[in-house]
Every structure is written in structure tokens, then in C-alpha cells.
Amino acid sequence: MTVRRLSAGLVAAALFTPGLAACNATGAPTAGSSASPTVSASGTPAASGSAAPASGDAKQALLASTREISNGNFRFTMSGVGSTAEGRVHEPTQSAEMRVTVGKPTDDLFMKLDLVHYKPDSWVKVELGGATANSVPGVQKLNLGKYQHLDQTRIKGNRNLGFDFDKVDPAGSEVLTQGITEVRRTGEGAYAGTIDVSKAAEAGSVDPTVITALGAQAKSVPFTAKLDPQGRLSEMVVQIPAAGQTKAQDIRITYSDYGNATAAQKPPADQVVEAPAELYNLFN
């Protein structure tokens, strides 16, 4: 097993990269098709549908639902391939915080990350465990139980450890919704359809190696979405089918507390050390 990309910027690639998580992935079955009428991405009925589509332009509603995310004041969660992430973004103070778990303690290798960004500084606390953890280079310098202060010149432009406050969305949901190929309204604030995830590598929610393994299937992957009463995206679930060595899986993204997230907290000075070279080597 090798540790490949461990993307903390914002984490999605860590969650969905086969190098660590997929070794113990538990796949979720792809959802079956619905009898609900299908609507094309433009909001018009698909040719095969006999029933009238839900009123309104479904895709436009989903595109509009991501606008509030760009204001950078929300909480989020992501899950997939047996891994999870949760955190908050608070652009008004140029701060963000996230906690990532890749795998579980009974796996050969698992990792926990606690990341804090408070511009211009970043810190990360690392916990590596499992039977093969000792094979990770420099593990003794990583499992310190303290936050490691990051040299910004060494992580500039690096999605593994950095955070771009010009692109505050941890899952790139705006990019994902732009890739919708068919969508229908299934209820109040509820939608379902298909998405072309071959266009989603930039979003960071789907690992490029998974997209490649999907081949032609990547152009029509099922998804569901929910909006809150204000029309803002609250949940998106992308149902990735099995491909290559990767089992079927659900990638679940949620947003909450729009406008009400609080600033991240800088770690106490007595809990901070400078990051060693081994940390940068691991995440590069």
C-alpha cells in the first residue's frame, strides 16, 4: 500500500484517492433508475419521458443553489470510500478548519488530519496508525500529537496542504452542477438526474484516476441533490459505479450554516512545532 495524494486542499482527493482509502473501500450500490419523468439539462422533457416534468428549470435551480457557497461562510461534510471530512470556511476572517479521517483504526493504514488555515498561516496535526504505519517515512516525526506549522513558500500552489480563499468550495459543487446532463425535480427542494463527472476533476470531489477508470460511464453518473428552503444546496450525492479496482461508492457532500459559520481557531502556541521535511515529502 502506498500513500498517494492526500489532498487537504480541501481534502476531497484524500477521501477519494485509491492509494489510501480504496484499500479498504466499502462500496455502496448505484441507485436504480426512477419512474419519475426525466428532464434534460436545459429543463425540457427528455424525448423518452411521457409524463410532464416538474415545473421550473431544474438545472438552473441547481446552478443558482451554489452561489451562496462562493461567499465563503458555511460548514461542510464529505464522505466516500470509507473516509470522511468535516469543517468550516469563514472567508470574512480568511480562515478555515477541517478534520479528515481516511480509513479506520483496524485498517492496515489509516490517517487523521486536523487542518487549520488562518491566512497567512496554516497548521496540520497528523495521526498515522495501523499495522503498516511504521513503514511511512518519518512517521515518528509526524505522530507528535501537536500542530505542525507550515512554511507557505513550500506549499504555494499545492492542493495537498494549501487553501485557496479564491476557491472556497471544498467539493467544487459549482463545477459539478455545470456537468449535469439530465435532471428532474423529485419533490420540494429535491432533484435527481445524471452528471458528466469527466468534467469534474477540477472540482476535486472525484479523483481523476476514478474518472479514467469509468471510461464512457463517466458521462452519465447518477446523482441526487437537496436544497434548503432558501434554495441553497444542502446535499449532493454522486453515485459512482464500480470501475476497475474501485467498488461502487456514494460521494456525499453537505453544506449548512450558511452565513453563520464562525472563524477557525488558531492552535495554542504551546501546541505548535515547525513542520519537518518528512511532512512535506508525504503530502507531495
Coordinates of C-alpha atoms in Angstrom, one line a residue:
M1 CA 0.0 0.0 0.0
T2 CA 1.3 3.5 -0.8
V3 CA 0.2 6.9 0.3
R4 CA -0.5 8.7 -2.9
R5 CA -2.2 12.1 -2.9
L6 CA -3.5 13.3 0.5
S7 CA -5.3 16.4 -0.6
A8 CA -6.1 18.7 2.2
G9 CA -6.9 21.4 -0.1
L10 CA -9.7 20.8 0.6
V11 CA -9.3 17.2 1.3
A12 CA -11.5 15.7 -1.4
A13 CA -8.7 13.9 -3.2
A14 CA -7.6 12.4 0.1
L15 CA -11.1 11.0 0.6
F16 CA -11.4 9.5 -2.9
T17 CA -7.9 8.6 -3.8
P18 CA -7.4 4.8 -4.2
G19 CA -3.8 4.9 -2.8
L20 CA -5.0 5.0 0.8
A21 CA -8.7 4.8 1.1
A22 CA -9.6 2.3 -1.6
C23 CA -7.5 -0.5 0.0
N24 CA -10.4 -0.9 2.4
A25 CA -13.2 0.7 0.4
T26 CA -16.8 -0.5 1.1
G27 CA -18.8 0.2 -2.0
A28 CA -22.4 1.5 -2.0
P29 CA -24.6 0.2 -4.7
T30 CA -25.6 2.5 -7.5
A31 CA -29.1 3.7 -7.1
G32 CA -31.6 2.2 -9.5
S33 CA -33.5 4.3 -12.1
S34 CA -36.7 6.1 -11.1
A35 CA -40.0 6.1 -12.8
S36 CA -40.1 9.9 -12.4
P37 CA -40.0 11.9 -15.7
T38 CA -36.6 12.8 -16.9
V39 CA -35.7 16.4 -17.8
S40 CA -32.8 17.4 -19.9
A41 CA -30.2 19.8 -18.5
S42 CA -32.0 22.6 -20.2
G43 CA -35.1 21.8 -18.2
T44 CA -37.1 20.4 -21.1
P45 CA -38.6 16.8 -21.0
A46 CA -36.4 14.1 -22.4
A47 CA -37.8 12.5 -25.6
S48 CA -38.5 9.2 -23.9
G49 CA -40.5 10.7 -21.0
S50 CA -44.3 10.5 -21.2
A51 CA -45.1 12.5 -18.1
A52 CA -44.8 16.2 -17.8
P53 CA -41.7 17.4 -16.0
A54 CA -41.7 19.2 -12.7
S55 CA -42.3 22.9 -13.1
G56 CA -39.4 25.3 -13.3
D57 CA -35.9 24.9 -14.7
A58 CA -34.3 22.2 -12.7
K59 CA -30.7 22.7 -13.8
Q60 CA -30.9 26.5 -13.3
A61 CA -32.2 25.9 -9.8
L62 CA -29.2 23.7 -9.0
L63 CA -26.7 26.2 -10.6
A64 CA -28.2 29.0 -8.5
S65 CA -28.1 26.9 -5.4
T66 CA -24.2 27.0 -5.4
R67 CA -23.9 30.8 -5.5
E68 CA -24.0 31.3 -1.7
I69 CA -21.1 28.9 -1.3
S70 CA -18.8 31.5 -3.0
N71 CA -19.4 33.9 -0.1
G72 CA -17.3 31.5 2.0
N73 CA -19.3 31.3 5.2
F74 CA -20.6 27.8 5.8
R75 CA -19.9 24.4 7.3
F76 CA -19.5 21.3 5.2
T77 CA -19.1 17.5 5.3
M78 CA -17.9 15.0 2.7
S79 CA -17.8 11.2 2.7
G80 CA -16.8 8.4 0.4
V81 CA -14.7 5.2 0.2
G82 CA -14.8 4.7 4.0
S83 CA -13.4 8.2 4.6
T84 CA -14.9 11.4 6.0
A85 CA -14.2 15.1 6.2
E86 CA -15.9 17.9 8.0
G87 CA -15.1 21.5 8.6
R88 CA -16.0 25.2 8.1
V89 CA -14.9 28.0 5.9
H90 CA -15.0 31.6 7.1
E91 CA -13.9 33.9 4.3
P92 CA -14.6 37.1 6.3
T93 CA -11.6 36.2 8.6
Q94 CA -9.7 34.3 5.8
S95 CA -9.9 31.2 8.0
A96 CA -10.9 27.6 7.5
E97 CA -10.8 24.4 9.5
M98 CA -11.2 20.8 8.6
R99 CA -10.9 17.3 10.1
V100 CA -10.3 14.3 7.9
T101 CA -10.3 10.6 8.6
V102 CA -9.1 8.3 5.9
G103 CA -9.8 4.6 6.7
K104 CA -10.3 3.2 10.2
P105 CA -8.1 2.0 13.0
T106 CA -8.5 -1.6 12.1
D107 CA -7.1 -1.0 8.5
D108 CA -3.5 -1.6 7.6
L109 CA -3.1 2.1 7.4
F110 CA -5.3 4.9 8.5
M111 CA -4.9 8.7 8.9
K112 CA -6.4 11.5 10.7
L113 CA -5.7 15.1 9.8
D114 CA -6.7 18.3 11.7
L115 CA -6.0 21.3 9.5
V116 CA -6.3 24.9 10.4
H117 CA -5.9 27.8 7.9
Y118 CA -5.8 31.4 9.1
K119 CA -4.3 33.5 6.4
P120 CA -1.3 33.8 6.2
D121 CA -0.6 30.8 8.3
S122 CA -1.6 27.1 8.2
W123 CA -1.2 24.2 10.6
V124 CA -1.8 20.5 10.5
K125 CA -1.9 17.8 13.1
V126 CA -1.3 14.3 11.8
E127 CA -2.1 10.9 13.2
L128 CA -1.0 7.8 11.3
G129 CA -2.0 4.4 12.5
G130 CA -2.5 0.8 11.5
A131 CA -0.2 -2.2 11.1
T132 CA 1.8 -0.6 8.3
A133 CA 2.1 2.9 9.7
N134 CA 5.7 2.4 10.7
S135 CA 6.6 1.9 7.1
V136 CA 5.7 5.5 6.3
P137 CA 8.9 7.5 6.0
G138 CA 9.5 9.8 9.1
V139 CA 6.4 8.6 10.9
Q140 CA 8.0 9.3 14.3
K141 CA 8.3 12.9 13.3
L142 CA 4.7 13.1 12.1
N143 CA 2.8 11.5 15.0
L144 CA 3.7 14.2 17.5
G145 CA 0.2 15.0 18.8
K146 CA 0.9 18.7 18.0
Y147 CA 0.1 21.1 15.2
Q148 CA 2.8 21.5 12.7
H149 CA 3.2 25.0 11.3
L150 CA 3.5 25.0 7.6
D151 CA 6.0 27.1 5.5
Q152 CA 3.8 28.8 3.0
T153 CA 6.7 29.0 0.5
R154 CA 6.8 25.2 0.4
I155 CA 3.1 24.7 -0.1
K156 CA 2.3 27.5 -2.5
G157 CA 0.0 26.2 -5.2
N158 CA 0.0 22.7 -3.5
R159 CA -3.6 21.5 -3.1
N160 CA -2.3 18.8 -0.7
L161 CA -1.6 21.3 2.2
G162 CA -2.7 24.7 1.0
F163 CA -6.1 26.5 0.9
D164 CA -7.2 28.9 -1.8
F165 CA -9.5 31.6 -0.5
D166 CA -10.4 32.5 -4.0
K167 CA -11.9 29.0 -4.4
V168 CA -13.5 28.4 -1.1
D169 CA -15.7 25.4 -2.0
P170 CA -14.2 22.1 -0.6
A171 CA -16.1 20.0 -3.2
G172 CA -16.4 22.2 -6.2
S173 CA -20.1 21.9 -6.4
E174 CA -20.5 24.7 -8.9
V175 CA -18.3 22.7 -11.3
L176 CA -20.2 19.5 -10.6
T177 CA -23.6 21.1 -11.3
Q178 CA -22.3 22.6 -14.5
G179 CA -21.7 19.0 -15.6
I180 CA -25.3 17.9 -15.2
T181 CA -26.6 16.2 -18.3
E182 CA -30.2 15.3 -17.2
V183 CA -32.2 16.4 -14.1
R184 CA -35.7 16.2 -12.8
R185 CA -37.4 17.6 -9.7
T186 CA -38.5 14.8 -7.4
G187 CA -40.1 16.8 -4.6
E188 CA -39.9 20.1 -2.7
G189 CA -36.2 21.1 -3.0
A190 CA -35.3 17.6 -4.2
Y191 CA -33.7 16.7 -7.6
A192 CA -32.2 13.6 -9.3
G193 CA -30.5 13.0 -12.6
T194 CA -27.2 12.3 -14.2
I195 CA -23.9 14.2 -14.3
D196 CA -20.8 14.0 -16.6
V197 CA -18.1 13.5 -14.0
S198 CA -15.4 13.6 -16.7
K199 CA -15.7 17.3 -16.3
A200 CA -15.5 17.2 -12.6
A201 CA -11.7 16.6 -12.0
E202 CA -11.3 20.3 -11.4
A203 CA -13.9 20.2 -8.7
G204 CA -11.7 17.9 -6.6
S205 CA -14.7 15.7 -5.5
V206 CA -13.9 12.8 -7.9
D207 CA -10.3 11.5 -8.2
P208 CA -9.0 11.7 -11.8
T209 CA -8.0 8.0 -11.7
V210 CA -11.5 7.0 -10.9
I211 CA -12.8 9.2 -13.8
T212 CA -10.4 7.5 -16.1
A213 CA -11.4 4.0 -14.9
L214 CA -15.1 4.8 -15.5
G215 CA -14.5 5.4 -19.2
A216 CA -17.7 6.1 -21.1
Q217 CA -19.7 5.6 -17.9
A218 CA -18.2 8.9 -16.5
K219 CA -20.5 10.9 -18.9
S220 CA -23.7 9.7 -17.2
V221 CA -23.4 9.1 -13.5
P222 CA -26.5 9.2 -11.2
F223 CA -26.8 12.0 -8.6
T224 CA -29.4 13.4 -6.2
A225 CA -29.4 16.8 -4.7
K226 CA -31.4 18.7 -2.0
L227 CA -31.8 22.4 -1.5
D228 CA -32.7 24.2 1.7
P229 CA -35.8 26.4 2.0
Q230 CA -33.8 29.4 0.7
G231 CA -32.8 27.4 -2.4
R232 CA -29.2 26.8 -1.3
L233 CA -27.5 23.5 -1.9
S234 CA -27.7 21.4 1.3
E235 CA -26.7 18.0 -0.1
M236 CA -25.4 16.3 -3.2
V237 CA -24.8 12.6 -3.6
V238 CA -22.9 11.4 -6.6
Q239 CA -23.4 7.6 -7.1
I240 CA -20.2 6.4 -8.7
P241 CA -20.5 2.9 -10.3
A242 CA -17.9 0.2 -9.9
A243 CA -14.9 0.7 -12.3
G244 CA -11.6 -1.1 -12.5
Q245 CA -10.4 -2.0 -8.9
T246 CA -12.8 0.6 -7.4
K247 CA -16.0 -0.6 -6.0
A248 CA -19.3 1.3 -6.4
Q249 CA -19.5 4.2 -4.0
D250 CA -21.6 7.2 -3.0
I251 CA -19.8 10.6 -2.7
R252 CA -21.9 12.6 -0.3
I253 CA -21.4 16.4 0.2
T254 CA -23.4 18.6 2.5
Y255 CA -23.5 22.3 3.3
S256 CA -25.0 24.0 6.3
D257 CA -24.9 27.1 8.5
Y258 CA -24.7 29.5 5.5
G259 CA -23.7 32.9 6.8
N260 CA -23.4 31.6 10.4
A261 CA -20.1 29.8 10.4
T262 CA -17.5 31.2 12.9
A263 CA -13.8 31.9 12.4
A264 CA -11.4 29.0 12.8
Q265 CA -9.3 28.9 16.0
K266 CA -5.6 29.2 15.8
P267 CA -3.9 26.4 17.8
P268 CA -2.3 27.4 21.1
A269 CA 1.4 28.3 20.8
D270 CA 2.4 25.6 23.2
Q271 CA 0.8 23.0 20.9
V272 CA 2.7 24.1 17.7
V273 CA 6.0 22.9 16.2
E274 CA 7.5 23.7 12.8
A275 CA 6.7 21.0 10.2
P276 CA 9.6 18.7 9.4
A277 CA 10.8 17.8 5.9
E278 CA 9.1 14.5 6.2
L279 CA 5.6 16.1 6.3
Y280 CA 6.2 17.9 3.0
N281 CA 7.6 14.8 1.4
L282 CA 4.5 12.8 2.5
F283 CA 2.0 15.2 1.0
N284 CA 3.9 16.0 -2.1

